[in-house]
Coordinates of C-alpha atoms in Angstrom, one line a residue:
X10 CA -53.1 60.6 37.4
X11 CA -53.4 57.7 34.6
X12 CA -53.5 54.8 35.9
X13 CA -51.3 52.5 34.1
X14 CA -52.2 48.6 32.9
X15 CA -49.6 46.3 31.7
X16 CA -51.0 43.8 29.3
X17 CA -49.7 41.5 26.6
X18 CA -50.5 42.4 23.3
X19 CA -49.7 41.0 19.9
X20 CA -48.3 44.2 17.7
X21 CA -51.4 46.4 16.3
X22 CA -50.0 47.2 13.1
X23 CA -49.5 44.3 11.5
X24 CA -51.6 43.1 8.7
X25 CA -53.7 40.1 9.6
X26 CA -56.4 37.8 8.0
X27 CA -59.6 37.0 9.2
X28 CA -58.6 34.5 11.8
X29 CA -55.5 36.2 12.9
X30 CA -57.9 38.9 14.3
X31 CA -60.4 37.2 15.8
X32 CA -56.9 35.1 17.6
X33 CA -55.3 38.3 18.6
X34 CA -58.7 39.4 20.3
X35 CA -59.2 36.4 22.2
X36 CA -56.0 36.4 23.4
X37 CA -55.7 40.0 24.3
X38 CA -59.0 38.9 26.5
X39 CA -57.2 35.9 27.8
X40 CA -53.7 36.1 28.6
X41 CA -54.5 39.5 30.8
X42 CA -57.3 38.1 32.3
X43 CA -56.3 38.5 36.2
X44 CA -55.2 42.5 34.9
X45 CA -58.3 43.0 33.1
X46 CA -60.7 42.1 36.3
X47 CA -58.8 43.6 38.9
X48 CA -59.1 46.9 36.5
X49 CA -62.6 46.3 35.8
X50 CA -64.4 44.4 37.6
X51 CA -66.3 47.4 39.9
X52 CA -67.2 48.7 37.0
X53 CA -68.9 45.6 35.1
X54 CA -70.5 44.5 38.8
X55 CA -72.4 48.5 38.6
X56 CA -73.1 47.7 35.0
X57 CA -74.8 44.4 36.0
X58 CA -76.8 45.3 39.1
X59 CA -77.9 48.6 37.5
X60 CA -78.9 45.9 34.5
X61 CA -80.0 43.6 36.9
X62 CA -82.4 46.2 38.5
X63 CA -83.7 47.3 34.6
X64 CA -84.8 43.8 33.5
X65 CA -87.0 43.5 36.8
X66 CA -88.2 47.0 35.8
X67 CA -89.4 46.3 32.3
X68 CA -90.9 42.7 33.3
X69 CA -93.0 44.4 36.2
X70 CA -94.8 46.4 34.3
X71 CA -97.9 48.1 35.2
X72 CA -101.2 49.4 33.2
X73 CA -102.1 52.9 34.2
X74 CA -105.2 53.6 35.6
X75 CA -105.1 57.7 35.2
X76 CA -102.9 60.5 34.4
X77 CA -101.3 61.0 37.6
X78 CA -99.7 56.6 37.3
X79 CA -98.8 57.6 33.9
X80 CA -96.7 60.6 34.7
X81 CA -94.9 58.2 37.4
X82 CA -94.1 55.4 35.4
X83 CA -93.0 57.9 32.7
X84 CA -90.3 59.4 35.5
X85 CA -89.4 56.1 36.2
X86 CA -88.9 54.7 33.0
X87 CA -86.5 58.4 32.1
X88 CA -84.5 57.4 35.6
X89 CA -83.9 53.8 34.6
X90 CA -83.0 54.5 31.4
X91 CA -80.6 57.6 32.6
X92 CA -79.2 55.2 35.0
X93 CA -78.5 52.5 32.4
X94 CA -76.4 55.1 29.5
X95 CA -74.5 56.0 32.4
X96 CA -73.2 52.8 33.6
X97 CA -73.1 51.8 29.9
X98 CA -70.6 54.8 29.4
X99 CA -68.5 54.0 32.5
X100 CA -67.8 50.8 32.1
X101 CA -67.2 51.4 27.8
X102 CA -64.2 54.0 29.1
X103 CA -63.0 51.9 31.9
X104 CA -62.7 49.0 29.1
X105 CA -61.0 51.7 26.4
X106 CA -58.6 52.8 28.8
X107 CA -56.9 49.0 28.2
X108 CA -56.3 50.3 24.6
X109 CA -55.4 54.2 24.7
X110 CA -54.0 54.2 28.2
X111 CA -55.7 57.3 28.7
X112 CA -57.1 58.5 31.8
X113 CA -60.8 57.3 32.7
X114 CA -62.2 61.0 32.4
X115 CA -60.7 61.5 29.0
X116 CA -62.4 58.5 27.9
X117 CA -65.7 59.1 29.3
X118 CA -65.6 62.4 27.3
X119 CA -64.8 60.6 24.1
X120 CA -67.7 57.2 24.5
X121 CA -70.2 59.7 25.2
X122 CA -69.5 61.6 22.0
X123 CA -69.5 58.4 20.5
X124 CA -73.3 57.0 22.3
X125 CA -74.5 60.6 20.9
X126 CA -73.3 59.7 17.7
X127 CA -74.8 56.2 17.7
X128 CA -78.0 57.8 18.9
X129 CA -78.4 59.9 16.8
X130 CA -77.8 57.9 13.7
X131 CA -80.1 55.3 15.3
X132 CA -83.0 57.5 15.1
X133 CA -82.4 59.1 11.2
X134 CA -82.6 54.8 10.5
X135 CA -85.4 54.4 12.2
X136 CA -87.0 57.6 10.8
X137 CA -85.9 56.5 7.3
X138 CA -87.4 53.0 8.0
X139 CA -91.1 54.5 8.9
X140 CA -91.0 56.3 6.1
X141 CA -90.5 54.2 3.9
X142 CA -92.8 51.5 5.5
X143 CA -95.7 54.7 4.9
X144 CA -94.8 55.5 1.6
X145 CA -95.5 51.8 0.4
X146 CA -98.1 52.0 2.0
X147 CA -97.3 49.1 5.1
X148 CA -99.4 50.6 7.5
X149 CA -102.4 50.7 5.4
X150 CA -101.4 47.3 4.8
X151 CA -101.7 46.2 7.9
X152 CA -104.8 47.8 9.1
X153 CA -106.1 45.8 6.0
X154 CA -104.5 42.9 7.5
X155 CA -106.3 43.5 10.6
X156 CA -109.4 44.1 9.1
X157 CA -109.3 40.8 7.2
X158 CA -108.4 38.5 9.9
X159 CA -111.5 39.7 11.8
X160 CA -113.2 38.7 8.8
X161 CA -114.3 42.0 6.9
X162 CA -114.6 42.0 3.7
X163 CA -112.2 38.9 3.8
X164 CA -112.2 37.7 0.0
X165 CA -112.0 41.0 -1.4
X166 CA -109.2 42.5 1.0
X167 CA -107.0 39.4 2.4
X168 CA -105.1 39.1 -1.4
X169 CA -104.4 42.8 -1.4
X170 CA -102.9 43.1 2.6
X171 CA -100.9 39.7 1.7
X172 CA -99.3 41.7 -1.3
X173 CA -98.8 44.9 0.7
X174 CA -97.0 43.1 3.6
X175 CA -94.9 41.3 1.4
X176 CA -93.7 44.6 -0.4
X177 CA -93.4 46.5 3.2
X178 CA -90.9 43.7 4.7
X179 CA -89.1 43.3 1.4
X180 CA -88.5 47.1 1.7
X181 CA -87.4 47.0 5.0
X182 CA -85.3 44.1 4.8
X183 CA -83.1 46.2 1.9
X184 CA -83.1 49.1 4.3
X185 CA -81.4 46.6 7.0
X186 CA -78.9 45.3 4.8
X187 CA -78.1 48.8 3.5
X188 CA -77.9 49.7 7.4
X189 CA -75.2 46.7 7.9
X190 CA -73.2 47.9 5.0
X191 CA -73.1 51.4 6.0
X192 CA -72.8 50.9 10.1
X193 CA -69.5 48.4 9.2
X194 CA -67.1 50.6 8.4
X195 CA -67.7 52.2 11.6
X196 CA -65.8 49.4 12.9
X197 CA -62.7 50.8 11.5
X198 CA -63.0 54.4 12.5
X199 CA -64.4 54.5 15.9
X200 CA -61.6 52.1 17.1
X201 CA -59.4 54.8 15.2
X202 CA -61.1 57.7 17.2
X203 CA -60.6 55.9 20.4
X204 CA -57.1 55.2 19.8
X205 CA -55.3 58.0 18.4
X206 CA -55.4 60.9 20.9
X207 CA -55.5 63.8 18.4
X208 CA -57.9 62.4 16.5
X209 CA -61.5 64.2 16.1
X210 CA -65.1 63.0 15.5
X211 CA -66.4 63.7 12.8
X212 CA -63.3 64.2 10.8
X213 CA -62.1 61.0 12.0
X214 CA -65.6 58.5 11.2
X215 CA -66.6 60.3 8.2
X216 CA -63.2 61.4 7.1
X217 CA -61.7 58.0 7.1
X218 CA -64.6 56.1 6.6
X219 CA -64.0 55.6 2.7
X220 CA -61.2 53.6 3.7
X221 CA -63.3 51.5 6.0
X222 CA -65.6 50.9 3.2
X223 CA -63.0 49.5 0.8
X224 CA -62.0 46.8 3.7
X225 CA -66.0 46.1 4.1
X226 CA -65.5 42.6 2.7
X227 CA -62.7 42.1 5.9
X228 CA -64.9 43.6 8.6
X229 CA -67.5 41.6 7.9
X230 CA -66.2 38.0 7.5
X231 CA -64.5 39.2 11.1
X232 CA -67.7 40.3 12.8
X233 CA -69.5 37.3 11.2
X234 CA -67.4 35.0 12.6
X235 CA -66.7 36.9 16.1
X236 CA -70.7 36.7 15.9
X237 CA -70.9 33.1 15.5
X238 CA -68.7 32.2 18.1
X239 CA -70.2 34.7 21.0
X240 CA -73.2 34.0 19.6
X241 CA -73.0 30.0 20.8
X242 CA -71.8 31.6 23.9
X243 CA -74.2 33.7 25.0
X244 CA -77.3 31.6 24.3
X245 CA -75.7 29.1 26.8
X246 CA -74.9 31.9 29.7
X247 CA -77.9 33.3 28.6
X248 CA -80.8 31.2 28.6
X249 CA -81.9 30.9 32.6
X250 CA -82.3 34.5 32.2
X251 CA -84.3 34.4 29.3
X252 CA -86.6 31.8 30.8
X253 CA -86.9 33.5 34.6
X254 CA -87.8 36.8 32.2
X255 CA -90.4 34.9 29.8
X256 CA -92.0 33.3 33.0
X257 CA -92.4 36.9 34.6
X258 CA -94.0 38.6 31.6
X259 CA -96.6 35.8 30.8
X260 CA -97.5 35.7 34.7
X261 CA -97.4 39.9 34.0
X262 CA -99.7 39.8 30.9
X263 CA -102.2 37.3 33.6
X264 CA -102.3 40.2 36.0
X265 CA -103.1 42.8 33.4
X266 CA -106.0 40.5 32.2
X267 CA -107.9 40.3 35.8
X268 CA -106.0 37.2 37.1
X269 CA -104.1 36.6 40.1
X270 CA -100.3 36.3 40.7
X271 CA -99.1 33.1 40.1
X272 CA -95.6 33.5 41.3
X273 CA -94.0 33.4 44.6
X274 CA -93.3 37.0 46.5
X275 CA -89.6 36.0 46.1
X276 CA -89.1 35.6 42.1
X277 CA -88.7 38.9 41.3
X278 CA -85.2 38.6 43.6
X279 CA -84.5 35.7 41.6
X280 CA -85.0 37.4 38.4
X281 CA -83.0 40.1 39.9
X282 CA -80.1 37.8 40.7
X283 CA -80.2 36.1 37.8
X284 CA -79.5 38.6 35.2
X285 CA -77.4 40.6 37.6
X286 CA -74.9 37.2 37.5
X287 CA -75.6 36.8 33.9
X288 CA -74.7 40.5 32.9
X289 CA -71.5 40.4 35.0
X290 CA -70.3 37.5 33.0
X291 CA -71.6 39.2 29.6
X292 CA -69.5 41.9 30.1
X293 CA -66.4 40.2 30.6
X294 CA -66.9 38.3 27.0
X295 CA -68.4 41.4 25.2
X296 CA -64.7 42.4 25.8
X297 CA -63.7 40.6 22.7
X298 CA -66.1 42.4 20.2
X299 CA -63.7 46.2 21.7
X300 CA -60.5 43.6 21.2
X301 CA -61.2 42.2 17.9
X302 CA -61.9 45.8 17.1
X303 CA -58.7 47.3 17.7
X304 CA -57.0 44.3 16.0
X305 CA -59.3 45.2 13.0
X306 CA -58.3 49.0 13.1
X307 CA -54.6 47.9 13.2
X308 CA -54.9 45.7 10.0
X309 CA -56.8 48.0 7.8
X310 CA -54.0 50.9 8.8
X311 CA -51.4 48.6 8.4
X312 CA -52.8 47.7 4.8
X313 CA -53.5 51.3 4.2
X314 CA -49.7 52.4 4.9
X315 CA -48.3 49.1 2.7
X316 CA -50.6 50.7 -0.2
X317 CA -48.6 54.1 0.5
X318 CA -45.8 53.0 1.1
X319 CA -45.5 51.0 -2.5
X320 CA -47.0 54.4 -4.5
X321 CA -44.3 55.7 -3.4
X322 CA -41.5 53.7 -4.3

């Protein structure tokens, strides 16, 4: 059985500008507050406790003495991170089913097509990335680097790892901007997927994805803005979590080097509680980014039918 949500929204197909988007998102957010929560909120308090659990997990690190701790903290890392996609995929279809109205295991089937997806292309980047990196020779670079700042060879080799580094970041600061401008239009067509019912993957984010491109300009004054703002945000909500973490690792780092805890048995809880409050709050306002999303799929379409509509006439 579907369960049902009755929220106000401004009409999707309407053709909007820049602020009209980002307005329609925030709105969607806040005028169904009360409906949103009661629909969600189970699933964002999962999402943070499971998150919660993670941080402490990744702060508390330990250095393996043999083969045997390795193995175990290689299990343990696979569980936590198992643990986190799945929460991560629950709570993104409990938040899509405000948009399609489609039941929660429908949606589960479709966002975890969708994390493949985003997997997946997250690892050809990365693999295109340490290519290049090798091919300009970075890495040789930096071993140079290295070798230089321990004071080998120092006149002779400093000029040429300074030159080298230089070229390596330039190279892969054009292979992140080239990412942005290829990952935006995705911003049009997963929306798109998520929405229409009978739509299909890859037909649908490659297929349509030429007219994503052609409102690039659009998506990206959007998420620059939509950035900005949650940006401000989350650095405030943020921040005691980002400190209670920092002070963990250093006093983690300390351990590793021979010396002796210098925090109270009960901070880890405290780290614990921290981000568990602060994740619960995060997802909440992360709702926006899915809202301002749909708004954006609504324009483009709404722009793409105008342009039809007038060809024909």
């Amino acid at each position: 059985m579907i369960e049902l949500i009755e929220l106000k929204k401004e009409e999707l197909m309407k053709n909007r500008g820049y602020t009209a988007t980002l307005s329609a998102g925030y709105h969607m957010l806040a005028d169904n507050f009360k409906a949103i929560f009661r629909h969600i909120w189970a699933y964002a308090l999962v999402f943070a406790l499971v998150m919660g659990a993670w941080t402490v997990f990744e702060t508390n690190f330990e250095n393996p003495e043999n083969l045997e701790m390795t193995a175990m903290m290689g299990v343990k890392l696979l569980v936590a991170v198992i643990a986190v996609i799945v929460v991560a995929i629950a709570f993104s279809a409990r938040a899509t089913m405000l948009l399609n109205e489609q039941s929660m295991r429908w949606n589960v089937g479709r966002v975890t097509k969708l994390l493949g997806f985003s997997i997946l292309l997250s690892i050809i980047l990365s693999l295109v990335i340490l290519a290049l990196v090798f091919y300009t020779g970075g890495a040789e670079s930096a071993a140079t680097a290295a070798a230089a700042a321990e004071g080998a060879e120092i006149e002779a080799m400093q000029p040429n790892a300074a030159i080298g580094l230089v070229q390596m970041f330039f190279v892969v600061g054009v292979v992140i901007i080239l990412a942005l401008i290829f990952y935006l239009p995705f911003l049009y067509t997963v929306p798109k997927y998520l929405v229409e019912t009978e739509s299909k993957l890859f037909p649908t984010l490659f297929g349509k994805y030429g007219r994503g491109l052609r409102h690039w300009g659009y998506i990206f004054v959007c998420m620059l803005l939509l950035s900005l703002c949650i940006g401000v945000c989350s650095i405030i909500l943020m921040l005691p979590m980002y400190v209670v973490q920092m002070v963990q690792r250093l006093n983690q780092v300390g351990m590793l080097g021979g010396d002796e805890s210098g925090l109270p048995s009960w901070f880890g809880w405290l780290n614990f509680g921290v981000s568990t409050v602060t994740y619960f709050v995060y997802s909440f306002i992360s709702l926006i980014e899915l809202f301002v999303c749909y708004y954006i799929y609504g324009s483009i379409e709404t722009r793409h039918r105008e342009k039809q509509l007038i060809k024909t006439e």
